[in-house]
Coordinates of C-alpha atoms in Angstrom, one line a residue:
M1 CA -124.2 168.0 220.2
Q2 CA -126.9 169.9 218.5
T3 CA -127.8 167.0 216.3
I4 CA -128.1 164.7 219.3
A5 CA -130.4 167.3 221.0
Q6 CA -132.6 167.4 217.9
G7 CA -132.7 163.7 217.8
V8 CA -133.8 163.5 221.5
R9 CA -136.5 166.1 220.8
G10 CA -137.7 164.1 217.8
L11 CA -137.8 160.9 219.9
R12 CA -139.9 162.7 222.5
L13 CA -142.3 163.9 219.8
V14 CA -142.6 160.4 218.4
W15 CA -143.2 159.0 221.9
T16 CA -146.0 161.6 222.5
L17 CA -147.7 160.8 219.3
N18 CA -147.3 157.0 219.1
G19 CA -146.4 155.6 222.5
D20 CA -143.7 153.4 224.0
W21 CA -143.4 150.8 221.1
M22 CA -142.6 153.5 218.6
L23 CA -140.0 155.0 220.9
T24 CA -138.4 151.6 221.3
V25 CA -138.3 151.1 217.5
S26 CA -136.9 154.5 217.0
I27 CA -134.1 154.0 219.5
I28 CA -133.2 150.6 218.0
A29 CA -133.2 152.0 214.5
G30 CA -131.2 155.0 215.6
A31 CA -128.6 152.8 217.4
L32 CA -128.2 150.7 214.3
A33 CA -127.8 153.7 212.0
F34 CA -125.3 155.3 214.4
G35 CA -123.3 152.0 214.6
A36 CA -123.3 151.7 210.8
W37 CA -122.1 155.4 210.5
V38 CA -119.3 154.9 213.0
A39 CA -118.2 151.6 211.3
G40 CA -118.3 153.4 207.9
S41 CA -116.3 156.4 209.0

């Protein structure tokens, strides 16, 4: 749960710095990475 909370905090920081498109890219990349991790484990 802590990792998820840190990820959310990181996404908020990215959104503040770069705006909506960067947040969207981050979410997509995170979802793909998470899917790959689940598939690999």
